[in-house]
Coordinates of C-alpha atoms in Angstrom, one line a residue:
X6 CA -0.1 0.2 0.0
X7 CA 1.8 3.8 -0.6
X8 CA 0.4 6.7 0.6
X9 CA 0.3 9.7 -0.9
X10 CA 0.0 13.3 0.7
X11 CA 0.0 16.9 0.0
X12 CA 3.2 18.5 2.0
X13 CA 2.4 22.5 3.7
X14 CA 2.3 25.0 0.8
X15 CA 1.3 22.4 -2.1
X16 CA -1.6 23.1 -3.9
X17 CA -2.6 19.2 -5.3
X18 CA -2.1 16.4 -5.0
X19 CA -1.0 15.1 -7.9
X20 CA 1.5 18.8 -8.4
X21 CA 4.2 17.3 -7.9
X22 CA 7.3 19.5 -7.6
X23 CA 9.4 21.1 -10.4
X24 CA 5.7 20.6 -12.2
X25 CA 6.1 17.2 -12.3
X26 CA 2.6 15.0 -12.1
X27 CA 2.7 12.3 -9.9
X28 CA 0.6 8.8 -11.9
X29 CA -2.1 7.3 -9.8
X30 CA -1.5 3.5 -9.6
X31 CA -3.4 0.0 -10.2
X32 CA -3.3 -3.0 -9.6
X33 CA -2.7 -5.5 -12.3
X34 CA -3.7 -9.2 -12.4
X35 CA -4.7 -12.1 -14.2
X36 CA -7.6 -13.6 -16.0
X37 CA -8.4 -16.6 -14.0
X38 CA -12.6 -18.8 -14.2
X39 CA -13.0 -18.2 -10.2
X40 CA -12.5 -14.4 -10.6
X41 CA -15.2 -14.2 -14.1
X42 CA -17.4 -16.7 -12.2
X43 CA -17.2 -13.4 -9.5
X44 CA -17.7 -11.2 -11.4
X45 CA -20.8 -13.3 -13.1
X46 CA -21.7 -14.7 -9.7
X47 CA -22.2 -17.4 -11.1
X48 CA -22.2 -21.2 -9.1
X49 CA -19.5 -23.9 -9.7
X50 CA -20.2 -26.4 -12.4
X51 CA -18.5 -29.3 -13.2
X52 CA -15.9 -29.1 -16.0
X53 CA -17.1 -29.1 -19.3
X54 CA -15.4 -30.9 -23.2
X55 CA -17.1 -29.6 -26.4
X56 CA -17.5 -31.6 -29.5
X57 CA -18.0 -29.4 -32.6
X58 CA -16.4 -26.0 -32.6
X59 CA -18.8 -24.4 -34.7
X60 CA -20.8 -21.1 -34.8
X61 CA -23.3 -22.5 -32.3
X62 CA -20.2 -24.3 -30.2
X63 CA -17.8 -21.7 -30.5
X64 CA -20.3 -19.1 -29.1
X65 CA -21.5 -21.5 -26.3
X66 CA -17.6 -22.2 -25.6
X67 CA -16.9 -18.7 -24.9
X68 CA -20.6 -17.7 -22.7
X69 CA -19.2 -20.7 -20.3
X70 CA -15.8 -19.8 -19.6
X71 CA -16.9 -16.3 -19.4
X72 CA -19.5 -17.8 -16.3
X73 CA -16.4 -19.2 -14.8
X74 CA -17.1 -22.9 -15.8
X75 CA -14.0 -24.8 -16.8
X76 CA -13.6 -26.2 -20.5
X77 CA -11.1 -29.5 -20.6
X78 CA -10.9 -30.1 -24.2
X79 CA -12.7 -29.0 -27.5
X80 CA -12.7 -31.5 -30.9
X81 CA -13.6 -30.6 -34.3
X82 CA -12.4 -32.2 -37.5
X83 CA -13.2 -29.1 -39.6
X84 CA -11.2 -25.6 -40.7
X85 CA -11.7 -22.0 -39.7
X86 CA -13.1 -20.5 -43.6
X87 CA -13.4 -17.1 -44.7
X88 CA -17.6 -17.7 -44.8
X89 CA -17.9 -18.8 -41.0
X90 CA -16.6 -15.3 -40.3
X91 CA -20.5 -14.5 -40.8
X92 CA -21.6 -16.0 -37.1
X93 CA -18.6 -17.8 -35.7
X94 CA -17.2 -16.4 -32.4
X95 CA -13.6 -15.9 -33.5
X96 CA -12.5 -13.3 -35.9
X97 CA -9.4 -15.2 -37.9
X98 CA -7.5 -14.3 -41.2
X99 CA -9.3 -15.7 -44.5
X100 CA -6.1 -18.9 -44.0
X101 CA -7.3 -21.7 -43.3
X102 CA -6.6 -23.3 -39.7
X103 CA -8.2 -26.2 -36.9
X104 CA -11.4 -24.8 -35.5
X105 CA -10.1 -26.4 -32.9
X106 CA -6.7 -25.3 -31.5
X107 CA -8.4 -21.7 -32.8
X108 CA -10.7 -21.9 -30.3
X109 CA -8.3 -23.4 -27.2
X110 CA -6.4 -20.5 -28.1
X111 CA -9.2 -18.0 -27.4
X112 CA -9.8 -19.5 -24.5
X113 CA -6.5 -19.3 -23.1
X114 CA -7.0 -15.7 -22.9
X115 CA -9.6 -16.0 -20.3
X116 CA -7.6 -18.2 -17.9
X117 CA -8.1 -21.7 -19.4
X118 CA -6.1 -24.3 -20.8
X119 CA -8.2 -26.9 -22.9
X120 CA -6.9 -29.7 -25.2
X121 CA -7.9 -29.6 -29.1
X122 CA -8.7 -32.3 -30.9
X123 CA -8.7 -33.0 -34.8
X124 CA -10.8 -35.4 -34.5
X125 CA -13.6 -37.5 -36.6
X126 CA -16.0 -37.7 -33.7
X127 CA -18.2 -40.5 -35.0
X128 CA -14.6 -42.8 -35.6
X129 CA -13.4 -41.4 -32.4
X130 CA -15.9 -42.5 -29.9
X131 CA -15.2 -46.3 -31.0
X132 CA -12.0 -46.0 -29.3
X133 CA -11.0 -45.9 -26.3
X134 CA -7.8 -43.9 -26.2
X135 CA -9.9 -41.5 -28.5
X136 CA -12.8 -40.9 -26.4
X137 CA -10.3 -40.1 -23.5
X138 CA -9.0 -37.4 -25.4
X139 CA -12.9 -36.7 -26.8
X140 CA -13.8 -36.5 -22.9
X141 CA -11.0 -36.4 -20.4
X142 CA -11.0 -37.8 -16.8
X143 CA -13.0 -35.2 -14.7
X144 CA -15.7 -34.1 -17.8
X145 CA -18.9 -33.8 -16.0
X146 CA -21.3 -32.5 -19.4
X147 CA -19.4 -33.6 -22.5
X148 CA -21.7 -31.1 -25.0
X149 CA -22.7 -31.9 -28.5
X150 CA -22.7 -28.9 -30.4
X151 CA -22.3 -30.0 -34.6
X152 CA -26.3 -30.4 -35.0
X153 CA -25.2 -34.0 -36.9
X154 CA -27.3 -36.9 -35.8
X155 CA -24.9 -39.3 -36.7
X156 CA -23.2 -37.7 -33.8
X157 CA -25.9 -37.8 -31.9
X158 CA -26.5 -41.2 -32.1
X159 CA -22.5 -42.2 -31.8
X160 CA -22.8 -40.3 -28.1
X161 CA -25.7 -42.5 -27.6
X162 CA -24.6 -45.7 -28.3
X163 CA -21.3 -44.9 -25.7
X164 CA -21.8 -46.8 -22.7
X165 CA -21.5 -44.8 -19.5
X166 CA -18.5 -47.5 -18.7
X167 CA -16.8 -46.6 -21.3
X168 CA -17.5 -42.4 -21.6
X169 CA -18.6 -41.8 -17.4
X170 CA -19.7 -38.1 -18.4
X171 CA -22.8 -36.8 -18.6
X172 CA -24.1 -35.2 -22.1
X173 CA -25.8 -32.4 -23.0
X174 CA -26.4 -31.5 -27.3
X175 CA -27.4 -27.4 -27.9
X176 CA -28.6 -26.8 -32.1
X177 CA -30.9 -24.3 -33.8
X178 CA -33.1 -24.5 -35.8
X179 CA -35.7 -22.3 -38.2
X180 CA -32.8 -19.8 -39.0
X181 CA -32.2 -19.2 -35.6
X182 CA -35.5 -18.1 -34.3
X183 CA -35.2 -21.7 -32.8
X184 CA -33.1 -23.6 -30.2
X185 CA -33.3 -27.0 -27.6
X186 CA -31.0 -28.0 -25.2
X187 CA -31.4 -31.9 -24.5
X188 CA -29.3 -33.1 -21.3
X189 CA -29.0 -36.7 -20.2
X190 CA -30.3 -38.7 -17.9
X191 CA -27.9 -40.6 -15.5
X192 CA -26.7 -43.9 -16.8
X193 CA -27.7 -42.4 -20.5
X194 CA -31.2 -43.3 -19.7
X195 CA -33.1 -41.3 -21.7
X196 CA -30.0 -40.9 -24.4
X197 CA -29.8 -38.0 -26.5
X198 CA -31.5 -40.1 -29.3
X199 CA -34.5 -41.0 -26.7
X200 CA -34.7 -36.9 -26.7
X201 CA -35.0 -36.6 -29.7
X202 CA -37.4 -38.9 -30.6
X203 CA -39.1 -36.9 -27.7
X204 CA -39.0 -33.9 -29.2
X205 CA -40.5 -34.6 -32.5
X206 CA -43.7 -36.2 -30.4
X207 CA -43.8 -33.2 -28.1
X208 CA -43.9 -30.1 -30.9
X209 CA -46.2 -27.4 -31.0
X210 CA -47.7 -26.0 -34.0
X211 CA -44.9 -23.1 -34.4
X212 CA -42.5 -25.3 -33.4
X213 CA -42.8 -27.6 -35.4
X214 CA -43.2 -24.5 -38.5
X215 CA -39.8 -23.9 -37.3
X216 CA -38.3 -27.2 -37.5
X217 CA -40.1 -28.5 -40.7
X218 CA -41.1 -26.5 -43.3
X219 CA -38.9 -25.8 -45.6
X220 CA -38.8 -22.5 -45.8
X221 CA -36.9 -22.2 -42.5
X222 CA -35.0 -25.4 -43.7
X223 CA -31.8 -26.3 -44.8
X224 CA -30.8 -23.7 -47.3
X225 CA -27.1 -24.6 -49.3
X226 CA -25.4 -21.4 -49.4
X227 CA -22.6 -20.9 -51.9
X228 CA -19.5 -19.4 -51.0
X229 CA -17.7 -19.8 -53.7
X230 CA -15.4 -22.1 -55.6
X231 CA -13.6 -24.5 -53.4
X232 CA -15.5 -23.7 -50.7
X233 CA -19.0 -24.4 -49.4
X234 CA -21.5 -24.7 -46.4
X235 CA -25.0 -26.4 -45.8
X236 CA -26.6 -24.5 -43.1
X237 CA -29.2 -22.3 -42.0
X238 CA -29.3 -18.4 -43.4
X239 CA -29.2 -15.6 -40.1
X240 CA -27.6 -13.0 -38.9
X241 CA -24.9 -13.6 -36.1
X242 CA -27.0 -11.4 -33.8
X243 CA -29.8 -14.1 -34.0
X244 CA -27.7 -17.0 -34.0
X245 CA -25.7 -15.3 -30.5
X246 CA -28.8 -14.8 -28.7
X247 CA -30.6 -17.8 -28.9
X248 CA -27.1 -19.5 -27.9
X249 CA -26.8 -17.1 -24.9
X250 CA -30.4 -18.0 -23.8
X251 CA -29.6 -22.2 -25.0
X252 CA -26.1 -21.8 -22.8
X253 CA -27.9 -20.4 -19.9
X254 CA -30.2 -23.5 -19.8
X255 CA -27.6 -25.9 -20.2
X256 CA -25.4 -24.4 -17.3
X257 CA -29.2 -24.5 -15.2
X258 CA -29.3 -28.2 -16.4
X259 CA -25.4 -28.9 -15.6
X260 CA -25.9 -27.2 -11.8
X261 CA -29.2 -29.2 -10.8
X262 CA -27.9 -32.6 -12.4
X263 CA -31.1 -34.4 -12.3
X264 CA -31.7 -38.0 -11.8
X265 CA -34.0 -37.8 -15.5
X266 CA -32.7 -36.1 -19.2
X267 CA -34.4 -33.2 -19.4
X268 CA -35.7 -31.6 -23.0
X269 CA -36.2 -27.5 -23.0
X270 CA -37.0 -25.9 -26.6
X271 CA -37.2 -21.9 -27.4
X272 CA -38.8 -20.0 -29.6
X273 CA -38.9 -16.2 -30.7
X274 CA -42.4 -15.3 -31.6
X275 CA -43.3 -14.6 -34.8
X276 CA -42.2 -10.2 -35.5
X277 CA -41.5 -9.5 -31.7
X278 CA -38.4 -9.7 -30.3
X279 CA -39.4 -11.8 -27.4
X280 CA -38.5 -15.5 -26.9
X281 CA -40.7 -18.0 -25.2
X282 CA -39.4 -21.3 -23.7
X283 CA -40.5 -24.4 -22.6
X284 CA -39.3 -27.2 -20.7
X285 CA -39.8 -30.9 -20.7
X286 CA -38.9 -33.8 -18.2
X287 CA -38.1 -36.6 -19.3
X288 CA -38.3 -40.0 -17.3
X289 CA -36.0 -43.0 -17.7
X290 CA -36.6 -44.8 -20.5
X291 CA -37.7 -48.9 -20.4
X292 CA -35.4 -51.0 -22.4
X293 CA -36.9 -54.0 -23.5
X294 CA -35.2 -56.9 -25.5
X295 CA -36.8 -58.2 -29.1
X296 CA -37.3 -61.4 -28.7
X297 CA -34.9 -64.0 -31.2
X298 CA -33.2 -60.7 -31.9
X299 CA -30.5 -58.1 -31.1
X300 CA -32.6 -55.2 -31.1
X301 CA -33.8 -53.2 -27.9
X302 CA -37.2 -51.8 -27.5
X303 CA -36.8 -48.9 -25.7
X304 CA -40.1 -47.6 -24.0
X305 CA -41.4 -44.0 -23.1
X306 CA -42.4 -44.0 -19.2
X307 CA -45.3 -41.3 -20.7
X308 CA -46.2 -44.4 -23.2
X309 CA -46.3 -46.4 -19.9
X310 CA -48.5 -44.4 -18.5
X311 CA -51.0 -44.4 -21.3
X312 CA -50.7 -47.9 -21.8
X313 CA -51.6 -48.3 -18.0
X314 CA -54.3 -46.4 -18.4
X315 CA -55.4 -47.6 -21.5
X316 CA -55.7 -51.2 -19.8
X317 CA -57.2 -49.9 -16.5
X318 CA -60.3 -48.5 -19.0
X319 CA -61.4 -52.4 -20.1
X320 CA -60.6 -54.5 -17.4
X321 CA -62.3 -57.1 -18.4
X322 CA -61.5 -57.7 -22.0
X323 CA -58.3 -57.5 -24.6
X324 CA -57.5 -53.7 -26.0
X325 CA -54.5 -52.5 -27.4
X326 CA -53.2 -49.8 -30.3
X327 CA -50.5 -49.0 -32.6
X328 CA -46.6 -48.1 -31.5
X329 CA -45.5 -44.8 -33.0
X330 CA -41.7 -44.1 -32.8
X331 CA -38.7 -44.6 -34.5
X332 CA -36.2 -47.1 -35.3
X333 CA -32.2 -46.8 -36.1
X334 CA -29.9 -49.8 -37.7
X335 CA -27.3 -48.2 -36.4
X336 CA -28.1 -48.5 -32.8
X337 CA -30.6 -51.4 -33.3
X338 CA -33.2 -49.8 -31.3
X339 CA -36.7 -49.4 -31.6
X340 CA -37.8 -46.2 -30.1
X341 CA -41.4 -45.4 -28.7
X342 CA -42.6 -42.3 -27.6
X343 CA -46.3 -42.3 -28.6
X344 CA -49.3 -44.5 -29.1
X345 CA -52.3 -43.9 -31.3
X346 CA -55.7 -45.4 -30.0
X347 CA -57.2 -48.7 -31.5
X348 CA -59.7 -48.0 -34.5
X349 CA -63.3 -48.0 -33.8
X350 CA -64.0 -51.2 -35.2
X351 CA -61.5 -52.9 -33.0
X352 CA -62.8 -55.5 -31.7
X353 CA -62.1 -56.5 -27.6
X354 CA -62.9 -59.9 -26.2
X355 CA -61.2 -61.9 -22.7
X356 CA -59.6 -63.5 -25.0
X357 CA -58.8 -62.1 -27.4
X358 CA -58.5 -58.1 -29.7
X359 CA -58.5 -57.5 -33.4
X360 CA -57.1 -54.5 -34.0
X361 CA -59.4 -53.2 -36.8
X362 CA -58.6 -50.6 -39.4
X363 CA -61.5 -47.8 -39.8
X364 CA -59.1 -44.4 -39.7
X365 CA -56.1 -45.8 -39.5
X366 CA -54.2 -45.3 -42.3
X367 CA -54.9 -41.3 -42.7
X368 CA -54.1 -41.0 -38.6
X369 CA -50.7 -42.8 -39.0
X370 CA -50.2 -40.4 -42.7
X371 CA -51.3 -37.6 -40.0
X372 CA -49.1 -38.4 -37.4
X373 CA -46.3 -38.6 -39.5
X374 CA -46.6 -35.3 -40.8
X375 CA -47.0 -33.9 -37.6
X376 CA -43.5 -34.8 -36.7
X377 CA -41.6 -33.9 -39.8
X378 CA -41.6 -37.3 -41.0
X379 CA -39.7 -38.5 -38.2
X380 CA -42.1 -40.9 -36.5
X381 CA -43.3 -43.8 -37.8
X382 CA -45.8 -46.9 -36.9
X383 CA -43.5 -49.3 -35.4
X384 CA -46.1 -52.1 -34.7
X385 CA -48.8 -52.8 -32.5
X386 CA -49.9 -53.5 -28.6
X387 CA -51.7 -55.5 -27.0
X388 CA -53.0 -56.4 -23.7
X389 CA -53.8 -60.4 -21.6
X390 CA -55.8 -60.5 -18.5
X391 CA -53.8 -63.1 -17.4
X392 CA -49.9 -62.9 -17.2
X393 CA -48.2 -64.8 -19.2
X394 CA -45.6 -65.4 -22.5
X395 CA -46.6 -64.3 -26.3
X396 CA -50.0 -66.9 -26.9
X397 CA -49.8 -69.6 -30.1
X398 CA -51.7 -66.3 -32.1
X399 CA -49.3 -63.6 -30.6
X400 CA -47.0 -65.7 -32.3
X401 CA -48.8 -66.5 -35.1
X402 CA -49.8 -63.3 -35.6
X403 CA -45.9 -61.9 -35.5
X404 CA -45.0 -64.1 -38.4
X405 CA -48.2 -62.6 -40.6
X406 CA -46.5 -58.6 -39.7
X407 CA -43.3 -59.7 -40.9
X408 CA -44.6 -61.1 -44.4
X409 CA -46.9 -58.0 -44.4
X410 CA -44.8 -54.6 -43.5
X411 CA -41.2 -53.1 -43.5
X412 CA -38.9 -55.1 -40.8
X413 CA -38.1 -54.1 -37.6
X414 CA -42.2 -54.6 -36.8
X415 CA -43.0 -54.6 -32.9
X416 CA -45.6 -57.4 -31.8
X417 CA -46.4 -56.2 -27.7
X418 CA -48.1 -57.8 -25.3
X419 CA -48.8 -57.0 -21.6
X420 CA -50.5 -57.8 -18.7
X421 CA -53.4 -55.9 -17.4
X422 CA -51.7 -54.6 -14.6
X423 CA -48.3 -54.1 -16.4
X424 CA -46.3 -52.0 -18.8
X425 CA -45.3 -54.3 -22.0
X426 CA -42.9 -57.2 -20.9
X427 CA -43.0 -59.4 -23.8
X428 CA -42.1 -58.4 -27.5
X429 CA -41.8 -60.2 -30.8
X430 CA -40.2 -58.7 -33.7
X431 CA -42.0 -59.9 -37.3
X432 CA -38.7 -59.7 -39.2
X433 CA -36.8 -62.4 -35.9
X434 CA -39.0 -65.0 -36.3
X435 CA -37.4 -67.1 -38.5
X436 CA -39.7 -70.4 -37.8
X437 CA -41.2 -69.3 -40.8
X438 CA -40.3 -70.5 -44.6
X439 CA -40.4 -67.4 -46.8
X440 CA -38.9 -67.2 -50.7
X441 CA -35.8 -65.4 -48.7
X442 CA -35.3 -68.0 -46.2
X443 CA -35.3 -70.9 -48.8
X444 CA -32.7 -69.4 -51.2
X445 CA -30.6 -67.1 -49.0
X446 CA -30.8 -68.9 -46.1
X447 CA -31.7 -72.4 -45.9
X448 CA -29.6 -73.2 -49.3
X449 CA -26.6 -71.9 -48.2
X450 CA -27.1 -74.4 -44.6
X451 CA -27.7 -77.4 -47.0
X452 CA -24.8 -77.7 -48.9
X453 CA -22.8 -76.7 -45.9
X454 CA -24.1 -79.8 -44.2
X455 CA -24.9 -82.2 -46.8
X456 CA -22.0 -84.2 -46.2
X457 CA -23.2 -85.0 -42.6
X458 CA -26.4 -85.7 -44.0
X459 CA -25.8 -88.1 -46.6
X460 CA -23.4 -89.9 -43.9
X461 CA -26.7 -90.4 -41.9
X462 CA -28.7 -91.7 -44.9
X463 CA -26.2 -94.0 -46.2
X464 CA -24.7 -95.1 -42.5
X465 CA -27.4 -95.8 -41.2
X466 CA -30.2 -98.7 -40.9
X467 CA -33.2 -97.5 -43.0
X468 CA -34.6 -100.4 -44.6
X469 CA -36.3 -101.1 -40.7
X470 CA -36.1 -97.9 -38.5
X471 CA -36.1 -98.2 -35.6
X472 CA -36.2 -96.0 -32.1
X473 CA -32.4 -94.6 -33.0
X474 CA -33.3 -93.7 -36.3
X475 CA -36.5 -91.9 -35.4
X476 CA -34.2 -89.9 -33.2
X477 CA -31.6 -88.8 -35.6
X478 CA -33.9 -88.4 -38.3
X479 CA -36.0 -85.7 -36.3
X480 CA -32.6 -84.0 -34.7
X481 CA -31.5 -84.0 -39.0
X482 CA -34.7 -81.6 -39.4
X483 CA -33.8 -79.1 -36.1
X484 CA -29.8 -79.7 -37.2
X485 CA -31.1 -78.1 -40.8
X486 CA -33.2 -75.3 -39.5
X487 CA -30.9 -74.9 -37.2
X488 CA -28.4 -73.8 -39.8
X489 CA -30.1 -71.4 -41.7
X490 CA -30.6 -69.2 -38.6
X491 CA -26.6 -70.1 -37.7
X492 CA -25.9 -69.1 -41.9
X493 CA -27.6 -65.9 -41.0
X494 CA -25.8 -65.0 -38.1
X495 CA -22.9 -65.8 -39.6
X496 CA -23.2 -64.0 -42.9
X497 CA -24.2 -61.1 -40.9
X498 CA -20.6 -60.9 -38.7
X499 CA -19.1 -61.4 -42.5
X500 CA -20.6 -58.9 -43.5
X501 CA -19.7 -56.6 -40.8
X502 CA -16.0 -57.8 -41.4
X503 CA -16.3 -57.0 -44.8
X504 CA -17.4 -53.7 -44.3
X505 CA -14.9 -52.7 -41.5
X506 CA -12.5 -53.6 -44.3
X507 CA -13.5 -51.8 -47.2
X508 CA -14.5 -48.3 -45.2
X509 CA -18.6 -49.4 -44.8
X510 CA -21.5 -50.1 -47.0
X511 CA -20.6 -50.0 -50.5
X512 CA -24.4 -48.8 -51.8
X513 CA -23.4 -45.4 -48.9
X514 CA -20.4 -44.5 -50.9
X515 CA -21.6 -44.5 -55.2
X516 CA -23.7 -41.3 -55.4
X517 CA -20.1 -39.4 -53.7
X518 CA -19.1 -37.4 -56.4
X519 CA -15.1 -39.0 -55.8
X520 CA -17.1 -42.5 -56.5
X521 CA -16.5 -43.8 -60.0
X522 CA -18.9 -47.0 -59.9
X523 CA -21.5 -44.9 -61.5
X524 CA -21.0 -41.8 -63.7
X525 CA -21.8 -38.3 -63.2
X526 CA -24.4 -37.7 -64.7
X527 CA -26.5 -40.8 -63.5
X528 CA -25.3 -39.9 -60.0
X529 CA -26.6 -36.2 -60.4
X530 CA -29.9 -38.0 -61.8
X531 CA -30.0 -40.4 -58.6
X532 CA -29.1 -37.0 -56.0
X533 CA -31.5 -34.9 -57.2
X534 CA -35.1 -37.3 -57.3
X535 CA -33.6 -38.4 -53.4
X536 CA -32.9 -34.7 -52.4
X537 CA -36.6 -33.5 -53.8
X538 CA -38.1 -37.4 -51.9
X539 CA -36.1 -36.2 -48.9
X540 CA -36.7 -32.5 -48.6
X541 CA -32.9 -31.6 -48.1
X542 CA -30.5 -30.2 -50.4
X543 CA -27.8 -33.0 -52.1
X544 CA -23.9 -32.2 -50.7
X545 CA -21.6 -30.5 -53.4
X546 CA -18.7 -32.0 -54.4
X547 CA -16.7 -29.4 -52.0
X548 CA -19.3 -29.4 -48.8
X549 CA -18.2 -33.5 -49.3
X550 CA -14.3 -32.2 -48.5
X551 CA -15.1 -29.8 -45.8
X552 CA -17.6 -32.0 -44.3
X553 CA -17.8 -35.6 -44.5
X554 CA -19.7 -36.4 -41.9
X555 CA -22.9 -34.5 -42.8
X556 CA -22.8 -35.6 -46.8
X557 CA -22.2 -39.1 -45.2
X558 CA -25.3 -38.6 -43.2
X559 CA -27.4 -37.6 -46.6
X560 CA -26.1 -40.9 -48.2
X561 CA -27.4 -42.7 -45.8
X562 CA -30.8 -41.5 -45.5
X563 CA -30.8 -41.9 -49.1
X564 CA -30.4 -45.6 -49.0
X565 CA -32.4 -45.9 -45.8
X566 CA -35.3 -44.3 -47.9
X567 CA -34.8 -46.6 -51.1
X568 CA -34.8 -49.6 -48.4
X569 CA -38.4 -48.3 -47.3
X570 CA -40.2 -47.8 -50.4
X571 CA -39.3 -51.2 -52.3
X572 CA -40.2 -53.4 -49.5
X573 CA -42.9 -54.7 -52.3
X574 CA -41.4 -57.8 -53.7
X575 CA -43.8 -58.2 -56.6
X576 CA -43.1 -54.9 -57.5
X577 CA -40.0 -54.6 -57.0
X578 CA -39.0 -58.3 -58.4
X579 CA -35.8 -57.7 -59.9
X580 CA -34.2 -56.3 -56.3
X581 CA -35.5 -59.3 -54.0
X582 CA -34.1 -61.8 -56.7
X583 CA -30.7 -59.7 -56.2
X584 CA -31.0 -59.4 -52.7
X585 CA -31.5 -63.5 -52.4
X586 CA -28.4 -63.4 -54.2
X587 CA -26.5 -60.8 -52.6
X588 CA -27.8 -63.0 -49.1
X589 CA -26.8 -66.6 -50.5
X590 CA -23.4 -65.8 -51.4
X591 CA -22.8 -63.5 -47.9
X592 CA -24.3 -66.9 -45.8
X593 CA -22.4 -69.7 -48.3
X594 CA -19.0 -67.1 -47.9
X595 CA -19.3 -67.5 -44.1
X596 CA -20.3 -70.8 -43.8
X597 CA -17.1 -71.9 -46.0
X598 CA -14.3 -72.6 -42.9
X599 CA -17.0 -74.4 -41.5
X600 CA -18.2 -76.5 -44.6
X601 CA -14.4 -77.3 -44.7
X602 CA -14.6 -78.2 -41.4
X603 CA -17.6 -80.8 -41.6
X604 CA -16.6 -82.3 -44.6
X605 CA -13.1 -83.6 -43.2
X606 CA -14.8 -84.7 -40.0
X607 CA -17.5 -86.5 -42.3
X608 CA -14.2 -88.0 -43.8
X609 CA -12.8 -89.2 -41.1
X610 CA -16.5 -90.1 -39.7
X611 CA -17.0 -92.5 -42.5
X612 CA -13.8 -94.2 -42.7
X613 CA -14.2 -95.5 -39.0
X614 CA -17.8 -96.9 -39.8
X615 CA -16.0 -98.7 -42.4
X616 CA -13.4 -99.5 -40.6
X617 CA -15.0 -100.4 -37.8
X618 CA -18.7 -101.6 -38.8
X619 CA -21.0 -100.8 -35.7
X620 CA -24.3 -102.2 -34.6
X621 CA -26.1 -99.7 -35.9
X622 CA -23.7 -99.2 -39.1
X623 CA -25.9 -100.9 -42.4
X624 CA -22.8 -101.5 -44.0
X625 CA -22.3 -104.1 -41.2
X626 CA -20.9 -108.0 -42.3

């Protein structure tokens, strides 16, 4: 402390001898999170790590840092480009430089020491070492700001043991007039993907307009040769305002750290500066394995309550309805977030429920459109008066469902006082014979076990068959059908191995500008057609280079649409036959090593029978 006093005959405190002025001193300090937290009157939050360093990510990171929140890591695989300057929190020269590195340097000026990683998050989450980079130890909340469905699904698939941090997401929509915040529940339940499905099921009419109306949707902005952006046009002021409010909600959620999930949606009022936000707590989803497959049914607690209410309305008869939700072949999940009541012509009896058809298609179509074409009719449910497993009628219905509709199709049943407890997937029911099963599964299996069957037929005495021969014959039949299921499972495993070594499903690359499988004119025609069906712009060559994940996501959606719209095997007979041929050769390739082993064992067994001439052998004596 320095004391300055004015001596006698001095007219001013700051007028020194010889007309020299005295300079006031001030204390200099460092910018630290603690200082910023105190100035902001903000509470202490568990540390954050960020995925995505674009416009929303960069502004969110700076909002968090200025509130004194610690940021441990930032990850992004892209670079800053001139067009990013329209809305990015950073201002940089035109030379490209990784967004993560630049954002990390900016945060360092606020007393932060975040690690910066130039990493593809979707691929990185599959490796333990990369997961530690994306979400370092000590991370309380891993925040996704990429607005990428691929990243959202990848984060939803990672188990808490592999990545223990809570997860959240911030994204804008409607050209910045809307935004949402997802905050995962503990133990990844509900997941980010679950919360996205809940959002689609609960949107208000105005939110629906901003989310799904093409007027407010994604628009391709041409920036210049060699650079492109698929984004929403909006001003920096609008993006900054909505991101700031979303960050406030994120900090509230991170501080509360509730056990369940939470969904927060904000929209700016039309022709008004005011913004309204609604909050929705989302309880844990019920996770139920689908019978006979690797799939899982995720049933929202809200839907479980609706099922209880419906069964309570009909305590003395079976009742049911339609399941509404989404499905992901990547995550192998069917997520149910809503119900449609049974049509008025449905039949309810103490032993049977028959779902009616009056108005059913119109209601399904209307729900599909209301959800922005994201929620589908994924199956049916019905109650049982007694607590029991699937009845023979249930299984018969499951087979019919499998034949009549595209997979996955869920048939759910429950006791009148419980939520659904058993599920049969029509697609997973391999105990029936259709054209595909016979030609693509049974035929390869028959070739693989043919030597065993021939040996049994030739070695045993079938002229006067006794009980042992009958048992063996039955065992051969069981082996035959079991081999069909084994062929399918081994074929799927072989397919995954082939895709892993060849860069993924080939059909998801064929529309890429750099792929040479199809000529450019054909690819351009296909892209335009599919973009129109999906109501999304097709990526340009530059977009594929700048944001390959986003482009890949578009092509995956293209082929998902094609698969869902070519299920009619009579109308698309040529395609169906090609699928059968592919399944046949894939399963045959997978069975090849096992077939070789069976051949060698059969030769050894035949030699032993000829040499030892056992009592059961027809060649004895």
